[in-house]
């Protein structure tokens, strides 16, 4: 029996450009990975969340690991870019420190909770995942190191050590703040951490021989 003209029609899935479909799949995967972790997440769940068939999902990503790594790359690049942007946004070193701290607090406080993929991955033992997580720390340290070298008379090794301290303090403080229920208002927490870092780093002399902040004797 032929359906009458103008009767109900079965809706076809919307065809999206490849880049738009990839973005949609990554967004769905992120929700599943954040909620369930890598090991508990299933490609079926991701396809269902995205509203596509599994074959469509596999057209873009050959497996769950490739999908996870694509997400990691996106968010690792984002936090490195935020820290580098903070370094380049001003020549005021105190503001640079504030910007770097804020970059970490913004990252962990984002509603997507994407930071969990980077800092709390349950797949750290995989070499490809570990490489990307380590790249975040190293990329942020390099961004800060470059600025310290330009502004001070410190050697590369010394600048890297200071940069590691800034990055480590910012990241750990932001994660602690979130894990403990945001008990200190975000802006106040950022100011406190930035002040702690600045009081140390400001004591190092600039290239022109002046201090970066409050003078202090370095023993």
Short mmCIF file of C-alpha atoms in Angstrom, two decimals, residues 5 9 25 27 32 40 48 59 63 67 72 74 91 127 131 143 147 161 176 192 199 215:
data_model
loop_
_atom_site.label_atom_id
_atom_site.label_comp_id
_atom_site.label_asym_id
_atom_site.label_seq_id
_atom_site.Cartn_x
_atom_site.Cartn_y
_atom_site.Cartn_z
CA UNK A 5 1.05 12.11 -0.79
CA UNK A 9 7.74 11.32 6.30
CA UNK A 25 31.15 14.54 17.84
CA UNK A 27 31.40 17.91 22.08
CA UNK A 32 30.69 11.28 28.04
CA UNK A 40 33.77 3.35 31.23
CA UNK A 48 23.82 8.30 20.91
CA UNK A 59 34.01 7.74 9.75
CA UNK A 63 38.48 4.34 17.66
CA UNK A 67 38.66 10.47 19.82
CA UNK A 72 43.15 16.23 24.69
CA UNK A 74 42.19 20.67 21.78
CA UNK A 91 54.53 44.47 29.55
CA UNK A 127 52.18 6.90 26.42
CA UNK A 131 52.87 12.81 26.34
CA UNK A 143 55.72 30.50 27.66
CA UNK A 147 59.18 36.23 29.23
CA UNK A 161 62.96 26.85 37.36
CA UNK A 176 42.68 22.71 45.15
CA UNK A 192 45.76 35.68 46.69
CA UNK A 199 56.12 38.69 45.97
CA UNK A 215 63.25 45.14 46.31
#
